[in-house]
Amino acid sequence: MRNSIRTAIIVAAALGATACGGLKLDRDRPDEFAVQRQAPLVIPPDFDLTPPDPGAPRPTEGTAAQQALEALFGGEAARSAIETSALRSAGDAEVGIRTMVGDPQTHTVDKGNATRTILVAPEGDGQAARVAVPS
């Protein structure tokens, strides 16, 4: 049993050595004394760039938020005429409007489930629409 395991290990090692190019000792090797030196790098005469500020983003990359928006949505898309007119008629939002809406002193009206029902209604052409008047 031990001899067969040893034989299998020796055969596997021999096959592994032949897969790596064999056990040739007279193969062609590069001459390490025939290496030539490369010419040093030269700075061009019109090299007038200033080094970037430490920690500043690269000018071609932008911020991480811009990169994420670009990756998710593919940049700014052209708006349709309807969207442009709706935005123009809506006007600009007040500064701090989100703070005012979230304030407990702001009086709001709870529309109940009606608004949620409208928002989650399936999209359709309206042929199957029904009206129900509560009594």
JSON list of C-alpha atoms in Angstrom, two decimals:
[
{"chain": "A", "resi": 1, "resn": "MET", "atom": "CA", "xyz": [0.00, 0.00, 0.00]},
{"chain": "A", "resi": 2, "resn": "ARG", "atom": "CA", "xyz": [2.75, 2.43, 0.90]},
{"chain": "A", "resi": 3, "resn": "ASN", "atom": "CA", "xyz": [4.70, 1.57, -2.24]},
{"chain": "A", "resi": 4, "resn": "SER", "atom": "CA", "xyz": [1.72, 2.27, -4.48]},
{"chain": "A", "resi": 5, "resn": "ILE", "atom": "CA", "xyz": [1.17, 5.67, -2.82]},
{"chain": "A", "resi": 6, "resn": "ARG", "atom": "CA", "xyz": [4.84, 6.55, -3.22]},
{"chain": "A", "resi": 7, "resn": "THR", "atom": "CA", "xyz": [4.78, 5.42, -6.84]},
{"chain": "A", "resi": 8, "resn": "ALA", "atom": "CA", "xyz": [1.68, 7.52, -7.52]},
{"chain": "A", "resi": 9, "resn": "ILE", "atom": "CA", "xyz": [3.33, 10.59, -5.95]},
{"chain": "A", "resi": 10, "resn": "ILE", "atom": "CA", "xyz": [6.52, 10.11, -8.00]},
{"chain": "A", "resi": 11, "resn": "VAL", "atom": "CA", "xyz": [4.52, 9.65, -11.24]},
{"chain": "A", "resi": 12, "resn": "ALA", "atom": "CA", "xyz": [2.45, 12.76, -10.49]},
{"chain": "A", "resi": 13, "resn": "ALA", "atom": "CA", "xyz": [5.60, 14.79, -9.77]},
{"chain": "A", "resi": 14, "resn": "ALA", "atom": "CA", "xyz": [7.24, 13.58, -12.99]},
{"chain": "A", "resi": 15, "resn": "LEU", "atom": "CA", "xyz": [4.14, 14.46, -15.03]},
{"chain": "A", "resi": 16, "resn": "GLY", "atom": "CA", "xyz": [4.01, 17.86, -13.35]},
{"chain": "A", "resi": 17, "resn": "ALA", "atom": "CA", "xyz": [7.64, 18.52, -14.16]},
{"chain": "A", "resi": 18, "resn": "THR", "atom": "CA", "xyz": [7.19, 17.59, -17.81]},
{"chain": "A", "resi": 19, "resn": "ALA", "atom": "CA", "xyz": [4.15, 19.88, -18.04]},
{"chain": "A", "resi": 20, "resn": "CYS", "atom": "CA", "xyz": [6.32, 22.81, -16.96]},
{"chain": "A", "resi": 21, "resn": "GLY", "atom": "CA", "xyz": [8.84, 22.31, -19.73]},
{"chain": "A", "resi": 22, "resn": "GLY", "atom": "CA", "xyz": [10.50, 19.13, -18.64]},
{"chain": "A", "resi": 23, "resn": "LEU", "atom": "CA", "xyz": [13.74, 18.59, -16.87]},
{"chain": "A", "resi": 24, "resn": "LYS", "atom": "CA", "xyz": [15.95, 19.98, -19.64]},
{"chain": "A", "resi": 25, "resn": "LEU", "atom": "CA", "xyz": [19.08, 21.55, -18.27]},
{"chain": "A", "resi": 26, "resn": "ASP", "atom": "CA", "xyz": [20.59, 22.57, -21.62]},
{"chain": "A", "resi": 27, "resn": "ARG", "atom": "CA", "xyz": [17.78, 24.86, -22.79]},
{"chain": "A", "resi": 28, "resn": "ASP", "atom": "CA", "xyz": [18.37, 28.28, -24.35]},
{"chain": "A", "resi": 29, "resn": "ARG", "atom": "CA", "xyz": [18.45, 31.09, -21.83]},
{"chain": "A", "resi": 30, "resn": "PRO", "atom": "CA", "xyz": [18.91, 34.82, -22.33]},
{"chain": "A", "resi": 31, "resn": "ASP", "atom": "CA", "xyz": [22.38, 36.15, -21.67]},
{"chain": "A", "resi": 32, "resn": "GLU", "atom": "CA", "xyz": [22.15, 38.34, -18.57]},
{"chain": "A", "resi": 33, "resn": "PHE", "atom": "CA", "xyz": [25.33, 40.20, -19.57]},
{"chain": "A", "resi": 34, "resn": "ALA", "atom": "CA", "xyz": [23.91, 41.24, -22.96]},
{"chain": "A", "resi": 35, "resn": "VAL", "atom": "CA", "xyz": [21.30, 43.58, -21.42]},
{"chain": "A", "resi": 36, "resn": "GLN", "atom": "CA", "xyz": [21.45, 47.16, -22.66]},
{"chain": "A", "resi": 37, "resn": "ARG", "atom": "CA", "xyz": [20.54, 50.25, -20.69]},
{"chain": "A", "resi": 38, "resn": "GLN", "atom": "CA", "xyz": [17.54, 52.23, -21.80]},
{"chain": "A", "resi": 39, "resn": "ALA", "atom": "CA", "xyz": [17.84, 55.94, -22.42]},
{"chain": "A", "resi": 40, "resn": "PRO", "atom": "CA", "xyz": [16.54, 58.02, -19.49]},
{"chain": "A", "resi": 41, "resn": "LEU", "atom": "CA", "xyz": [13.13, 59.61, -19.74]},
{"chain": "A", "resi": 42, "resn": "VAL", "atom": "CA", "xyz": [13.22, 63.23, -20.86]},
{"chain": "A", "resi": 43, "resn": "ILE", "atom": "CA", "xyz": [10.71, 65.87, -19.81]},
{"chain": "A", "resi": 44, "resn": "PRO", "atom": "CA", "xyz": [9.41, 67.70, -22.87]},
{"chain": "A", "resi": 45, "resn": "PRO", "atom": "CA", "xyz": [10.29, 71.41, -23.07]},
{"chain": "A", "resi": 46, "resn": "ASP", "atom": "CA", "xyz": [6.62, 72.54, -23.02]},
{"chain": "A", "resi": 47, "resn": "PHE", "atom": "CA", "xyz": [5.90, 70.81, -19.74]},
{"chain": "A", "resi": 48, "resn": "ASP", "atom": "CA", "xyz": [4.05, 73.59, -17.90]},
{"chain": "A", "resi": 49, "resn": "LEU", "atom": "CA", "xyz": [1.35, 71.59, -16.11]},
{"chain": "A", "resi": 50, "resn": "THR", "atom": "CA", "xyz": [0.78, 72.24, -12.44]},
{"chain": "A", "resi": 51, "resn": "PRO", "atom": "CA", "xyz": [0.46, 69.29, -10.08]},
{"chain": "A", "resi": 52, "resn": "PRO", "atom": "CA", "xyz": [-3.06, 68.61, -8.72]},
{"chain": "A", "resi": 53, "resn": "ASP", "atom": "CA", "xyz": [-4.04, 69.55, -5.20]},
{"chain": "A", "resi": 54, "resn": "PRO", "atom": "CA", "xyz": [-3.84, 66.66, -2.73]},
{"chain": "A", "resi": 55, "resn": "GLY", "atom": "CA", "xyz": [-7.23, 64.99, -2.32]},
{"chain": "A", "resi": 56, "resn": "ALA", "atom": "CA", "xyz": [-8.87, 66.96, -5.15]},
{"chain": "A", "resi": 57, "resn": "PRO", "atom": "CA", "xyz": [-10.91, 64.92, -7.67]},
{"chain": "A", "resi": 58, "resn": "ARG", "atom": "CA", "xyz": [-9.53, 64.56, -11.15]},
{"chain": "A", "resi": 59, "resn": "PRO", "atom": "CA", "xyz": [-11.04, 67.12, -13.51]},
{"chain": "A", "resi": 60, "resn": "THR", "atom": "CA", "xyz": [-12.26, 64.48, -15.95]},
{"chain": "A", "resi": 61, "resn": "GLU", "atom": "CA", "xyz": [-13.86, 62.26, -13.33]},
{"chain": "A", "resi": 62, "resn": "GLY", "atom": "CA", "xyz": [-16.10, 64.58, -11.31]},
{"chain": "A", "resi": 63, "resn": "THR", "atom": "CA", "xyz": [-17.46, 63.79, -7.88]},
{"chain": "A", "resi": 64, "resn": "ALA", "atom": "CA", "xyz": [-18.58, 60.37, -6.68]},
{"chain": "A", "resi": 65, "resn": "ALA", "atom": "CA", "xyz": [-22.22, 61.51, -6.75]},
{"chain": "A", "resi": 66, "resn": "GLN", "atom": "CA", "xyz": [-21.91, 62.61, -10.38]},
{"chain": "A", "resi": 67, "resn": "GLN", "atom": "CA", "xyz": [-20.29, 59.31, -11.31]},
{"chain": "A", "resi": 68, "resn": "ALA", "atom": "CA", "xyz": [-23.09, 57.38, -9.58]},
{"chain": "A", "resi": 69, "resn": "LEU", "atom": "CA", "xyz": [-25.80, 59.40, -11.37]},
{"chain": "A", "resi": 70, "resn": "GLU", "atom": "CA", "xyz": [-24.02, 58.90, -14.68]},
{"chain": "A", "resi": 71, "resn": "ALA", "atom": "CA", "xyz": [-23.77, 55.15, -14.09]},
{"chain": "A", "resi": 72, "resn": "LEU", "atom": "CA", "xyz": [-27.41, 54.80, -13.03]},
{"chain": "A", "resi": 73, "resn": "PHE", "atom": "CA", "xyz": [-29.19, 57.12, -15.42]},
{"chain": "A", "resi": 74, "resn": "GLY", "atom": "CA", "xyz": [-26.75, 57.78, -18.25]},
{"chain": "A", "resi": 75, "resn": "GLY", "atom": "CA", "xyz": [-26.50, 61.54, -17.85]},
{"chain": "A", "resi": 76, "resn": "GLU", "atom": "CA", "xyz": [-29.13, 64.19, -18.33]},
{"chain": "A", "resi": 77, "resn": "ALA", "atom": "CA", "xyz": [-31.88, 63.31, -20.77]},
{"chain": "A", "resi": 78, "resn": "ALA", "atom": "CA", "xyz": [-33.72, 65.84, -22.88]},
{"chain": "A", "resi": 79, "resn": "ARG", "atom": "CA", "xyz": [-37.08, 66.80, -21.38]},
{"chain": "A", "resi": 80, "resn": "SER", "atom": "CA", "xyz": [-40.28, 66.62, -23.39]},
{"chain": "A", "resi": 81, "resn": "ALA", "atom": "CA", "xyz": [-42.35, 69.71, -24.13]},
{"chain": "A", "resi": 82, "resn": "ILE", "atom": "CA", "xyz": [-45.05, 68.61, -21.66]},
{"chain": "A", "resi": 83, "resn": "GLU", "atom": "CA", "xyz": [-42.55, 68.07, -18.86]},
{"chain": "A", "resi": 84, "resn": "THR", "atom": "CA", "xyz": [-40.91, 71.42, -19.55]},
{"chain": "A", "resi": 85, "resn": "SER", "atom": "CA", "xyz": [-44.25, 73.27, -19.51]},
{"chain": "A", "resi": 86, "resn": "ALA", "atom": "CA", "xyz": [-45.32, 71.48, -16.29]},
{"chain": "A", "resi": 87, "resn": "LEU", "atom": "CA", "xyz": [-42.08, 72.46, -14.58]},
{"chain": "A", "resi": 88, "resn": "ARG", "atom": "CA", "xyz": [-42.38, 76.04, -15.83]},
{"chain": "A", "resi": 89, "resn": "SER", "atom": "CA", "xyz": [-45.97, 76.36, -14.54]},
{"chain": "A", "resi": 90, "resn": "ALA", "atom": "CA", "xyz": [-45.05, 74.76, -11.17]},
{"chain": "A", "resi": 91, "resn": "GLY", "atom": "CA", "xyz": [-42.41, 77.40, -10.52]},
{"chain": "A", "resi": 92, "resn": "ASP", "atom": "CA", "xyz": [-39.53, 77.11, -8.10]},
{"chain": "A", "resi": 93, "resn": "ALA", "atom": "CA", "xyz": [-39.91, 75.37, -4.76]},
{"chain": "A", "resi": 94, "resn": "GLU", "atom": "CA", "xyz": [-39.56, 77.40, -1.61]},
{"chain": "A", "resi": 95, "resn": "VAL", "atom": "CA", "xyz": [-36.28, 77.14, 0.22]},
{"chain": "A", "resi": 96, "resn": "GLY", "atom": "CA", "xyz": [-36.63, 74.67, 3.10]},
{"chain": "A", "resi": 97, "resn": "ILE", "atom": "CA", "xyz": [-39.99, 73.29, 1.94]},
{"chain": "A", "resi": 98, "resn": "ARG", "atom": "CA", "xyz": [-39.10, 69.80, 3.16]},
{"chain": "A", "resi": 99, "resn": "THR", "atom": "CA", "xyz": [-38.42, 71.14, 6.63]},
{"chain": "A", "resi": 100, "resn": "MET", "atom": "CA", "xyz": [-41.74, 72.97, 6.68]},
{"chain": "A", "resi": 101, "resn": "VAL", "atom": "CA", "xyz": [-43.70, 69.90, 5.59]},
{"chain": "A", "resi": 102, "resn": "GLY", "atom": "CA", "xyz": [-42.01, 67.69, 8.19]},
{"chain": "A", "resi": 103, "resn": "ASP", "atom": "CA", "xyz": [-42.68, 70.18, 10.98]},
{"chain": "A", "resi": 104, "resn": "PRO", "atom": "CA", "xyz": [-45.31, 68.97, 13.49]},
{"chain": "A", "resi": 105, "resn": "GLN", "atom": "CA", "xyz": [-46.82, 72.48, 13.55]},
{"chain": "A", "resi": 106, "resn": "THR", "atom": "CA", "xyz": [-47.66, 72.28, 9.83]},
{"chain": "A", "resi": 107, "resn": "HIS", "atom": "CA", "xyz": [-51.34, 71.50, 9.31]},
{"chain": "A", "resi": 108, "resn": "THR", "atom": "CA", "xyz": [-51.90, 68.77, 6.74]},
{"chain": "A", "resi": 109, "resn": "VAL", "atom": "CA", "xyz": [-54.99, 66.90, 5.62]},
{"chain": "A", "resi": 110, "resn": "ASP", "atom": "CA", "xyz": [-54.97, 63.12, 5.79]},
{"chain": "A", "resi": 111, "resn": "LYS", "atom": "CA", "xyz": [-56.52, 61.86, 2.58]},
{"chain": "A", "resi": 112, "resn": "GLY", "atom": "CA", "xyz": [-56.71, 58.31, 3.91]},
{"chain": "A", "resi": 113, "resn": "ASN", "atom": "CA", "xyz": [-56.55, 55.32, 1.62]},
{"chain": "A", "resi": 114, "resn": "ALA", "atom": "CA", "xyz": [-57.94, 57.14, -1.43]},
{"chain": "A", "resi": 115, "resn": "THR", "atom": "CA", "xyz": [-54.61, 58.67, -2.41]},
{"chain": "A", "resi": 116, "resn": "ARG", "atom": "CA", "xyz": [-52.74, 55.40, -1.81]},
{"chain": "A", "resi": 117, "resn": "THR", "atom": "CA", "xyz": [-55.29, 53.53, -3.91]},
{"chain": "A", "resi": 118, "resn": "ILE", "atom": "CA", "xyz": [-54.85, 55.97, -6.78]},
{"chain": "A", "resi": 119, "resn": "LEU", "atom": "CA", "xyz": [-51.07, 55.79, -6.60]},
{"chain": "A", "resi": 120, "resn": "VAL", "atom": "CA", "xyz": [-50.88, 51.99, -6.61]},
{"chain": "A", "resi": 121, "resn": "ALA", "atom": "CA", "xyz": [-53.62, 51.48, -9.21]},
{"chain": "A", "resi": 122, "resn": "PRO", "atom": "CA", "xyz": [-52.47, 49.37, -12.18]},
{"chain": "A", "resi": 123, "resn": "GLU", "atom": "CA", "xyz": [-51.78, 51.20, -15.40]},
{"chain": "A", "resi": 124, "resn": "GLY", "atom": "CA", "xyz": [-54.36, 50.71, -18.11]},
{"chain": "A", "resi": 125, "resn": "ASP", "atom": "CA", "xyz": [-56.30, 52.37, -20.90]},
{"chain": "A", "resi": 126, "resn": "GLY", "atom": "CA", "xyz": [-59.33, 53.12, -18.70]},
{"chain": "A", "resi": 127, "resn": "GLN", "atom": "CA", "xyz": [-61.75, 50.74, -20.43]},
{"chain": "A", "resi": 128, "resn": "ALA", "atom": "CA", "xyz": [-62.38, 48.77, -17.24]},
{"chain": "A", "resi": 129, "resn": "ALA", "atom": "CA", "xyz": [-62.66, 51.85, -14.99]},
{"chain": "A", "resi": 130, "resn": "ARG", "atom": "CA", "xyz": [-65.67, 51.98, -12.64]},
{"chain": "A", "resi": 131, "resn": "VAL", "atom": "CA", "xyz": [-67.03, 54.75, -10.48]},
{"chain": "A", "resi": 132, "resn": "ALA", "atom": "CA", "xyz": [-68.30, 54.00, -7.00]},
{"chain": "A", "resi": 133, "resn": "VAL", "atom": "CA", "xyz": [-70.04, 56.74, -5.08]},
{"chain": "A", "resi": 134, "resn": "PRO", "atom": "CA", "xyz": [-70.00, 56.11, -1.34]},
{"chain": "A", "resi": 135, "resn": "SER", "atom": "CA", "xyz": [-73.34, 56.69, 0.35]}
]
